Amino acid sequence: MGRYLLKRVVQIIPVLLILTLIIFCLVYVAGDPVALMLPPEAGEQAKAALREALGLDKPFYEQFFIYIGNLLRGDFGTSYQYNQDALSLVLERMPYSLQLAGVSLACSVVVGIVLGVAAAHFRNSPFDLLVNGFAALGQALPGFWVAIMLILLFAVKLQLLPVSGSGTWQNLVLPAATLTLVTSAKIIPLVRSNMIEVMQQDYIRTARSKGLRGSTVVFKHAFKNTLVPVITIIAMQLPTLIGGALITETIFAWPGLGMLIYRGVANLDMTVVQAGVMAVALITIVANLISDIAYCIIDPTIKYQ
Amino acid sequence: MKQIKRFFKLLLRSSTGTAGMVIVILICLCAVFAGQLAPHDPNAMDLTNMTKPPAWMEGGDWSHVLGTDNLGRDILSRMLYGSQISLVVGILATLTSGAVGMVLGLVSGYYGGVTDHVIMRVADAFYAIPGILLALVTLMVFKSSGIVTLVLVIAAISWVQYARLIRSEVLRLKGKEFVKASKTLGASSGYIIFHHILPNVWPSFIVVSTMSVAGSIITEASLSFLGVGIQAPLISWGGMLSDGRVLLATHWWVATFPGIMITVAILGITFLGNWLRDVLDPHNKGL
């Protein structure tokens, strides 16, 4: 396992390099930020001087290597919009993203496992049908529409919760509910089908015939074996919840990473976009690595090459 | 002919499969006959009929069944025309990403070695950025929002799933006796890929593509909702939702109906995809 993990860690290096190149290309295409950084009355001479100071007059590959060098030193550049270090901006917003993603992911996992296991247990009953319907609907509903419908119902009609903003727990409820609905719908069918498969295995029959209680069989013997796919989907959803929740964040004015990147790209503040996208990508890569390690711990039968 | 008959026989046996097929056919009909079905010009503004409620509500009338938006445009007509964009973008993006992913997956899995490593690391890099984020940044940077750009961007964020799927299928098939036998008999790589590997890869490819049409439609709607997707005068369900969002407190119907339309469309495609998966699974006795 040690060798396998080492190989996985080494593989991250080329991935990071390719990633940096993709992001850098986008920034390069976005064009010259100089006009946005100087007052409109600035002359050509001032623009050229700033371009030279920022290294924008150098050829593409040279700029790319300088950029990588800066990244390695932890220098992500300065945001002209906020006049602040881009990395510190990202770190400032990160807690909001982690909070929203953490709460939604925790709720989704609980809802997904409880409903998935229960649906598998009462297979083909009306309850199962209801859970399946909920999962199918949850996967078909566009997240942004759920968000505005929740606002319409709970904030506008019933006036129970605030429309948008951050700071109190009430602000967290609607965005977290939106993300939970969409994410748990992906977990339920996975848990359900795995549970059904596991429940038909020989060792479950053995456990039953030993006279163990139904709940012991379900939770001690069967449930553990459905964890591997659940971990995979958690690792897949975490980055989507942190960086990809930008629509939910925009609708609820939640000051997370997604919104920072959205505002950044709208104002062509590409240093912020670079730093934000890099942060999200790093989280994805680390989440995948952790899920791989978790497999080894949970399921010793998985073989690694 | 016999195959088609068997296909429908199998389809009718599954209620969700049938429901999915009916919904998909209905939406295709809406898209094709939008010009005939729409009661109004979808972009015609009518300032005397602004934010008219749906017909069954007080103040509504049957000339605008689902009401009008803040510019007096008929919501039903706009939804019908919107289905054209959703389907065209969904299908074209799926075809493009499917073709790219298929070729890269085949090459990666079949030839292995350095080629495999390079393709898979690029796939990992694309996979590390949430799709909607990459699409948003790309569209805003290129400052272009035609259908072609949108299709290319959605394809760029979704080819990875195909490449990974096809690669793993190819790796599995490569070890099978019939492929080894063919190789021993001197068959060329091209012959093996087209005669032994591709026919066995199709079923999972078709299932993933069907689901991917649904994913692309949601992505298009999301991007249009953010204002970087389809631009006026073209009509997109996501764009309609975005227009209706500001009217939410007073005129709920403007944002509600396009949302229902997206949900129904996605449900239909997903049902059809689930049914296809059950039928095409080699472990099931299917087609």
XYZ file of C-alpha atoms in Angstrom:
592
model
C 0.000 0.000 0.000
C 2.888 2.341 0.808
C 4.239 2.095 -2.732
C 0.803 2.624 -4.218
C 0.282 5.791 -2.179
C 3.728 7.085 -3.105
C 2.859 6.538 -6.771
C -0.430 8.394 -6.326
C 1.352 11.333 -4.676
C 3.977 11.484 -7.434
C 1.213 11.481 -10.061
C -0.132 14.694 -8.564
C 2.880 16.681 -9.815
C 2.172 16.405 -13.590
C -1.534 16.961 -12.904
C -0.740 20.198 -11.059
C 1.536 21.321 -13.900
C -1.155 20.680 -16.540
C -3.696 22.436 -14.339
C -1.473 25.472 -13.970
C -1.017 25.550 -17.737
C -4.804 25.391 -18.364
C -5.468 28.188 -15.881
C -2.557 30.259 -17.145
C -3.787 29.926 -20.750
C -7.211 31.230 -19.700
C -5.602 34.174 -17.942
C -3.394 34.858 -20.967
C -6.416 34.866 -23.279
C -8.328 37.130 -20.884
C -5.875 39.780 -22.019
C -4.262 42.829 -20.683
C -5.427 43.953 -17.241
C -3.354 47.143 -17.435
C -6.167 49.291 -18.827
C -8.363 48.282 -15.874
C -5.674 48.932 -13.294
C -4.820 52.500 -14.305
C -7.080 55.521 -14.310
C -8.636 56.182 -17.745
C -6.556 59.314 -18.319
C -3.262 57.374 -18.019
C -1.033 57.712 -21.083
C 0.572 55.005 -23.211
C 3.850 55.530 -21.424
C 2.378 54.761 -18.014
C 0.665 51.668 -19.429
C 3.888 50.403 -20.965
C 5.735 50.991 -17.697
C 3.153 49.031 -15.718
C 3.196 46.246 -18.310
C 6.944 46.008 -17.948
C 6.735 46.060 -14.158
C 4.218 43.200 -14.221
C 6.258 41.262 -16.767
C 3.421 41.310 -19.301
C 5.714 42.349 -22.154
C 7.580 39.033 -21.987
C 6.721 36.077 -24.280
C 4.139 33.475 -23.210
C 6.485 30.708 -22.052
C 8.656 33.125 -20.054
C 5.578 34.508 -18.279
C 4.452 30.946 -17.553
C 7.763 29.995 -15.917
C 7.833 33.193 -13.880
C 4.268 32.419 -12.809
C 5.190 28.883 -11.690
C 8.213 30.257 -9.822
C 5.961 32.724 -8.017
C 3.446 30.012 -7.148
C 6.179 27.869 -5.636
C 7.103 30.789 -3.409
C 3.462 31.141 -2.392
C 3.027 34.373 -4.339
C -0.311 34.325 -6.177
C -0.169 37.989 -7.142
C -2.192 40.973 -6.020
C -5.845 41.555 -6.815
C -6.282 44.957 -8.416
C -9.967 44.920 -7.480
C -9.445 44.533 -3.724
C -5.820 45.742 -3.715
C -4.993 42.738 -1.589
C -2.904 39.597 -1.836
C -4.941 37.049 -3.871
C -4.011 34.142 -1.627
C -5.130 35.920 1.516
C -8.430 36.771 -0.221
C -8.981 33.103 -0.998
C -8.115 32.112 2.555
C -10.520 34.764 3.860
C -13.417 33.293 1.878
C -12.469 29.675 2.451
C -14.154 29.340 5.886
C -17.511 30.377 4.369
C -17.178 27.795 1.622
C -16.069 25.099 4.047
C -18.929 25.927 6.389
C -21.560 25.688 3.656
C -19.982 22.612 2.064
C -19.442 20.897 5.423
C -22.992 21.413 6.665
C -24.549 20.410 3.322
C -22.317 17.371 2.951
C -22.981 16.187 6.515
C -26.754 16.584 6.033
C -26.618 14.882 2.614
C -24.680 11.902 3.968
C -27.062 11.451 6.905
C -30.182 11.834 4.726
C -28.661 9.685 1.971
C -27.645 6.832 4.258
C -30.807 6.804 6.386
C -33.191 6.927 3.413
C -31.021 4.603 1.289
C -30.740 1.912 3.975
C -34.425 2.214 4.896
C -35.502 1.993 1.237
C -33.351 -1.117 0.747
C -34.769 -2.660 3.901
C -38.387 -2.036 2.865
C -37.695 -2.886 -0.756
C -40.613 -2.507 -3.205
C -42.865 -1.031 -0.506
C -44.659 2.298 -0.982
C -41.958 3.873 1.207
C -39.267 2.613 -1.182
C -41.206 4.054 -4.098
C -41.449 7.404 -2.317
C -37.704 7.498 -1.586
C -36.899 6.547 -5.183
C -39.205 9.282 -6.407
C -37.494 11.813 -4.132
C -34.073 10.753 -5.414
C -35.127 10.923 -9.076
C -36.698 14.350 -8.560
C -33.699 15.622 -6.590
C -31.395 14.687 -9.441
C -33.611 16.275 -12.055
C -34.285 19.575 -10.259
C -31.808 22.261 -11.289
C -30.131 23.539 -8.117
C -30.647 27.204 -8.942
C -34.359 26.685 -9.424
C -34.645 24.871 -6.085
C -32.838 27.834 -4.542
C -35.263 30.437 -5.873
C -38.281 28.284 -5.049
C -37.042 27.929 -1.444
C -36.612 31.708 -1.287
C -40.120 32.176 -2.649
C -41.599 29.810 -0.077
C -39.598 30.350 3.117
C -38.330 33.908 2.741
C -40.999 35.690 0.691
C -44.282 33.889 1.513
C -43.703 32.507 5.022
C -40.985 35.027 5.984
C -39.306 32.490 8.269
C -35.775 32.875 6.944
C -33.662 35.670 5.446
C -33.512 35.937 1.632
C -29.734 36.217 1.474
C -26.569 37.236 3.273
C -24.392 35.622 5.895
C -23.520 35.886 9.555
C -26.258 34.023 11.398
C -27.296 30.374 11.300
C -30.575 31.391 9.674
C -28.608 32.544 6.626
C -27.081 29.113 6.285
C -30.362 27.158 6.266
C -31.630 27.832 2.734
C -28.345 27.479 0.800
C -27.478 24.341 2.793
C -30.970 22.923 2.155
C -30.589 23.557 -1.581
C -27.252 21.763 -1.754
C -28.463 18.952 0.529
C -31.466 18.224 -1.672
C -29.328 17.989 -4.794
C -26.464 16.041 -3.178
C -28.461 13.572 -1.069
C -30.416 12.599 -4.190
C -27.136 11.307 -5.625
C -26.242 9.333 -2.478
C -29.623 7.615 -1.872
C -29.768 5.350 -4.971
C -26.126 4.388 -4.482
C -26.604 3.343 -0.853
C -29.865 1.601 -1.702
C -28.542 -0.513 -4.559
C -25.364 -1.435 -2.670
C -27.334 -2.354 0.410
C -29.638 -4.604 -1.638
C -26.625 -6.288 -3.209
C -24.873 -6.804 0.113
C -28.013 -8.134 1.803
C -28.049 -11.024 -0.673
C -24.506 -12.156 0.190
C -23.778 -15.445 1.939
C -22.337 -13.897 5.086
C -25.555 -12.008 5.694
C -27.502 -15.245 5.433
C -25.013 -16.802 7.876
C -25.420 -13.916 10.284
C -29.194 -14.239 10.057
C -29.158 -17.997 10.552
C -27.009 -17.534 13.647
C -30.095 -15.839 15.032
C -28.702 -12.301 15.183
C -31.196 -9.494 15.418
C -32.244 -7.809 12.185
C -30.795 -4.450 13.192
C -27.434 -6.015 14.134
C -27.225 -7.671 10.732
C -28.119 -4.464 8.921
C -25.814 -2.119 10.797
C -22.891 -4.336 11.857
C -22.588 -6.636 8.870
C -24.201 -5.093 5.835
C -23.844 -1.353 6.268
C -20.056 -1.322 6.627
C -19.757 -2.797 3.168
C -21.727 -0.025 1.528
C -19.274 2.594 2.787
C -16.807 2.374 -0.106
C -19.142 3.837 -2.750
C -20.367 6.411 -0.226
C -16.793 7.598 0.327
C -16.230 7.814 -3.432
C -19.248 10.033 -3.857
C -18.270 12.209 -0.881
C -14.831 12.732 -2.421
C -16.517 13.584 -5.717
C -19.056 15.966 -4.219
C -16.809 17.901 -1.819
C -15.015 19.945 -4.512
C -18.305 20.517 -6.344
C -19.760 21.847 -3.098
C -16.760 24.075 -2.371
C -15.980 25.599 -5.757
C -18.958 24.560 -7.843
C -21.601 25.940 -5.504
C -21.111 29.331 -7.135
C -24.707 29.553 -8.371
C -26.129 28.795 -4.931
C -23.631 31.217 -3.414
C -24.561 33.952 -5.904
C -28.305 33.518 -5.357
C -28.000 33.661 -1.567
C -25.159 36.243 -1.573
C -23.055 33.799 0.434
C -19.475 35.146 0.413
C -17.725 31.864 -0.424
C -15.017 30.906 -2.879
C -17.428 30.352 -5.761
C -18.736 33.889 -5.486
C -15.208 35.308 -5.169
C -14.213 33.584 -8.413
C -17.443 34.644 -10.157
C -16.920 38.292 -9.192
C -13.243 37.994 -10.092
C -13.866 36.758 -13.609
C -16.683 39.265 -14.135
C -14.247 42.093 -13.346
C -11.328 40.444 -15.156
C -9.443 40.276 -11.853
C -7.587 37.193 -13.010
C -5.133 36.873 -10.110
C -8.098 36.132 -7.841
C -9.534 33.678 -10.382
C -6.180 31.885 -10.641
C -5.760 31.596 -6.887
C -9.388 30.524 -6.347
C -9.438 27.869 -9.069
C -6.068 26.533 -7.897
C -7.381 26.245 -4.341
C -10.485 24.339 -5.474
C -8.392 22.033 -7.657
C -6.005 21.308 -4.781
C -8.942 20.424 -2.531
C -10.243 18.027 -5.212
C -6.891 16.316 -5.575
C -6.411 15.963 -1.821
C -10.004 14.717 -1.371
C -9.426 12.010 -3.985
C -6.173 10.974 -2.320
C -7.830 10.757 1.101
C -10.689 8.692 -0.308
C -8.137 6.276 -1.780
C -6.470 5.923 1.619
C -9.880 5.434 3.233
C -10.618 2.525 0.893
C -7.504 0.725 2.123
C -8.613 1.130 5.720
C -12.251 0.141 5.180
C -11.872 -2.639 2.648
C -8.660 -4.647 2.993
C -9.616 -6.801 -0.005
C -9.012 -3.956 -2.479
C -5.759 -4.632 -4.283
C -3.353 -1.955 -5.421
C -0.891 -1.996 -8.246
C -37.791 -4.195 -38.092
C -37.885 -7.172 -35.769
C -35.327 -5.428 -33.554
C -37.465 -2.298 -33.353
C -40.516 -4.366 -32.443
C -38.560 -6.099 -29.674
C -37.251 -2.757 -28.464
C -40.767 -1.384 -28.006
C -41.991 -4.601 -26.425
C -39.237 -4.322 -23.827
C -39.876 -0.615 -23.371
C -43.583 -1.088 -22.682
C -42.760 -3.585 -19.948
C -41.134 -0.810 -17.880
C -43.406 1.977 -16.693
C -40.624 4.474 -15.966
C -38.930 3.626 -19.270
C -42.171 4.286 -21.143
C -42.730 7.509 -19.216
C -39.188 8.628 -20.052
C -39.621 7.839 -23.735
C -42.975 9.670 -23.903
C -41.508 12.773 -22.240
C -38.468 12.762 -24.528
C -40.646 12.372 -27.651
C -42.982 15.158 -26.470
C -40.075 17.538 -25.892
C -38.623 16.688 -29.300
C -42.030 17.438 -30.843
C -42.198 20.752 -28.938
C -38.786 21.676 -30.310
C -39.494 20.668 -33.902
C -42.975 22.206 -34.093
C -42.351 25.215 -31.827
C -43.221 27.517 -34.739
C -46.639 25.871 -35.237
C -47.469 25.230 -31.561
C -46.510 28.583 -30.064
C -49.557 30.852 -29.783
C -47.414 34.038 -29.957
C -44.119 35.319 -31.269
C -41.802 34.432 -28.346
C -39.916 37.718 -28.546
C -42.902 39.996 -29.217
C -43.229 42.517 -26.415
C -46.699 43.595 -25.478
C -46.615 46.475 -23.032
C -50.366 46.337 -22.492
C -50.119 42.758 -21.254
C -47.156 42.877 -18.871
C -46.846 40.237 -16.114
C -50.226 38.731 -16.849
C -50.904 35.762 -14.536
C -51.664 32.260 -15.876
C -55.141 31.700 -17.346
C -56.647 30.010 -14.270
C -55.753 32.873 -11.947
C -57.607 36.099 -11.418
C -56.672 38.549 -14.168
C -55.389 35.856 -16.501
C -56.912 34.904 -19.837
C -56.618 32.009 -22.266
C -54.663 33.928 -24.895
C -51.658 33.677 -22.535
C -52.154 30.276 -20.902
C -49.089 30.438 -18.660
C -49.066 34.221 -18.360
C -46.533 36.769 -19.582
C -43.264 38.172 -18.267
C -42.356 41.760 -17.386
C -42.067 42.682 -21.079
C -45.403 41.100 -21.960
C -43.831 38.141 -23.738
C -45.860 34.924 -23.738
C -44.276 32.392 -21.367
C -45.670 29.269 -23.071
C -44.329 30.332 -26.460
C -40.928 31.137 -24.966
C -40.802 27.748 -23.255
C -41.590 25.959 -26.528
C -38.824 27.813 -28.353
C -36.509 27.271 -25.376
C -36.782 23.505 -25.862
C -35.033 23.932 -29.234
C -31.947 25.457 -27.624
C -31.883 22.966 -24.761
C -32.088 19.964 -27.073
C -29.656 21.293 -29.666
C -27.046 22.256 -27.064
C -27.611 19.060 -25.047
C -27.286 16.736 -28.021
C -24.415 18.546 -29.784
C -22.394 18.826 -26.566
C -22.933 15.132 -25.880
C -21.893 14.136 -29.408
C -18.765 16.304 -29.262
C -17.623 15.221 -25.816
C -18.567 11.611 -26.574
C -16.472 11.576 -29.754
C -13.457 13.192 -28.073
C -13.720 10.993 -24.976
C -14.244 7.862 -27.050
C -11.131 8.415 -29.176
C -8.925 9.402 -26.216
C -10.243 6.515 -24.089
C -9.632 3.979 -26.863
C -6.115 5.255 -27.551
C -5.297 5.488 -23.854
C -6.572 2.034 -22.972
C -5.403 0.192 -26.064
C -1.893 1.562 -26.481
C -1.075 2.149 -22.795
C 2.376 3.396 -21.854
C 3.348 7.056 -22.128
C 0.304 7.950 -24.256
C -1.972 6.540 -21.568
C -0.137 8.461 -18.844
C -0.282 11.779 -20.692
C -4.000 11.465 -21.579
C -4.972 10.364 -18.079
C -3.034 13.151 -16.354
C -4.731 15.731 -18.605
C -8.044 14.063 -17.698
C -7.142 14.301 -13.992
C -6.360 18.006 -14.395
C -9.725 18.698 -16.061
C -11.461 16.593 -13.443
C -9.925 18.616 -10.615
C -11.828 21.797 -11.530
C -15.614 21.706 -10.991
C -17.144 21.747 -14.489
C -19.434 24.729 -14.008
C -16.516 26.800 -12.691
C -14.268 25.990 -15.649
C -17.126 26.638 -18.085
C -17.955 29.989 -16.478
C -14.351 31.209 -16.489
C -13.778 30.036 -20.083
C -16.955 31.640 -21.429
C -16.269 34.940 -19.680
C -12.650 35.015 -20.782
C -13.462 34.313 -24.442
C -16.319 36.836 -24.276
C -18.313 34.861 -26.797
C -21.601 33.141 -26.168
C -22.836 31.616 -29.403
C -24.241 28.112 -29.493
C -20.985 26.741 -30.943
C -18.854 28.188 -28.130
C -21.294 26.916 -25.538
C -21.278 23.414 -27.045
C -17.474 23.354 -27.148
C -17.169 24.556 -23.555
C -19.678 21.993 -22.240
C -17.874 19.301 -24.242
C -14.546 20.424 -22.763
C -15.834 19.891 -19.223
C -17.510 16.542 -19.887
C -15.174 14.485 -22.105
C -13.317 13.104 -19.072
C -16.136 10.785 -17.967
C -16.205 9.146 -21.415
C -12.430 8.822 -21.663
C -12.238 7.153 -18.245
C -15.176 4.835 -18.911
C -13.976 3.730 -22.356
C -10.412 3.277 -21.102
C -11.492 0.983 -18.263
C -13.722 -1.009 -20.641
C -10.861 -1.365 -23.127
C -8.489 -2.507 -20.378
C -11.046 -5.117 -19.304
C -11.620 -6.330 -22.878
C -7.921 -6.392 -23.761
C -7.377 -9.290 -21.374
C -10.206 -11.388 -22.832
C -9.450 -14.541 -24.819
C -11.205 -13.440 -28.017
C -9.035 -10.315 -28.265
C -5.853 -12.244 -27.528
C -6.820 -14.913 -30.060
C -7.447 -12.310 -32.721
C -4.065 -10.745 -31.999
C -2.332 -14.124 -32.248
C -3.967 -14.661 -35.634
C -2.304 -11.476 -36.812
C -5.193 -8.998 -36.738
C -4.188 -5.326 -36.925
C -4.857 -2.904 -34.064
C -7.480 -1.147 -36.172
C -9.292 -4.419 -36.880
C -9.301 -5.401 -33.200
C -10.537 -1.970 -32.091
C -13.364 -1.854 -34.658
C -14.427 -5.498 -34.616
C -13.827 -6.650 -31.078
C -13.572 -3.692 -28.753
C -16.025 -1.095 -30.086
C -19.073 -3.416 -30.293
C -18.557 -4.300 -26.633
C -18.076 -0.703 -25.545
C -21.254 0.652 -27.202
C -23.777 -0.333 -24.508
C -22.097 1.567 -21.657
C -21.298 4.418 -24.048
C -24.963 4.785 -25.002
C -26.080 4.800 -21.358
C -23.536 7.441 -20.340
C -24.392 9.569 -23.402
C -28.097 9.544 -22.588
C -27.386 10.707 -19.036
C -24.938 13.229 -20.411
C -27.633 14.917 -22.519
C -29.458 15.596 -19.246
C -26.260 16.908 -17.650
C -25.530 19.176 -20.612
C -29.050 20.620 -20.539
C -28.644 21.478 -16.842
C -25.203 22.983 -17.488
C -26.559 25.091 -20.354
C -29.448 26.275 -18.188
C -27.069 27.086 -15.309
C -24.702 29.049 -17.539
C -27.588 30.928 -19.159
C -28.935 31.630 -15.679
C -25.573 33.164 -14.767
C -25.820 35.264 -17.922
C -22.876 33.746 -19.802
C -24.782 31.152 -21.837
C -27.407 31.711 -24.503
C -28.048 35.414 -25.190
C -31.180 37.182 -26.458
C -32.856 36.972 -28.957
C -32.257 33.222 -28.561
C -34.373 31.767 -25.770
C -33.117 29.419 -23.086
C -34.996 27.983 -20.100
C -32.116 29.020 -17.849
C -32.257 32.567 -19.180
C -36.021 32.704 -18.593
C -35.453 31.647 -14.995
C -32.885 34.353 -14.584
C -35.340 36.967 -15.959
C -38.038 35.699 -13.616
C -35.866 35.724 -10.532
C -36.214 39.465 -9.942
C -39.998 39.182 -10.199
C -40.165 36.345 -7.711
C -41.888 38.145 -4.863
C -44.702 39.529 -6.995
C -44.991 37.355 -10.130
C -44.040 33.792 -9.217
C -45.091 32.203 -12.530
C -42.347 33.807 -14.607
C -39.600 31.732 -12.944
C -41.694 28.713 -11.969
C -42.814 27.298 -15.322
C -39.389 27.182 -17.023
C -38.068 25.428 -13.894
C -40.802 22.795 -14.117
C -39.990 22.348 -17.804
C -36.285 21.725 -17.083
C -37.160 19.273 -14.292
C -39.607 17.304 -16.461
C -37.126 17.160 -19.345
C -34.297 15.930 -17.101
C -36.590 13.394 -15.397
C -37.653 12.016 -18.787
C -34.092 11.650 -20.046
C -32.928 10.095 -16.758
C -35.786 7.555 -16.775
C -34.923 6.620 -20.334
C -31.231 6.342 -19.429
C -31.938 4.152 -16.390
C -34.091 1.872 -18.490
C -31.410 1.663 -21.197
C -28.852 0.771 -18.530
C -31.010 -2.091 -17.285
C -31.684 -3.372 -20.793
C -28.184 -2.978 -22.238
C -26.397 -4.433 -19.214
C -24.834 -7.657 -20.511
C -25.731 -9.357 -17.237
C -29.407 -8.763 -17.949
C -31.142 -10.509 -20.804
C -31.802 -7.431 -22.864
C -31.913 -6.587 -26.529
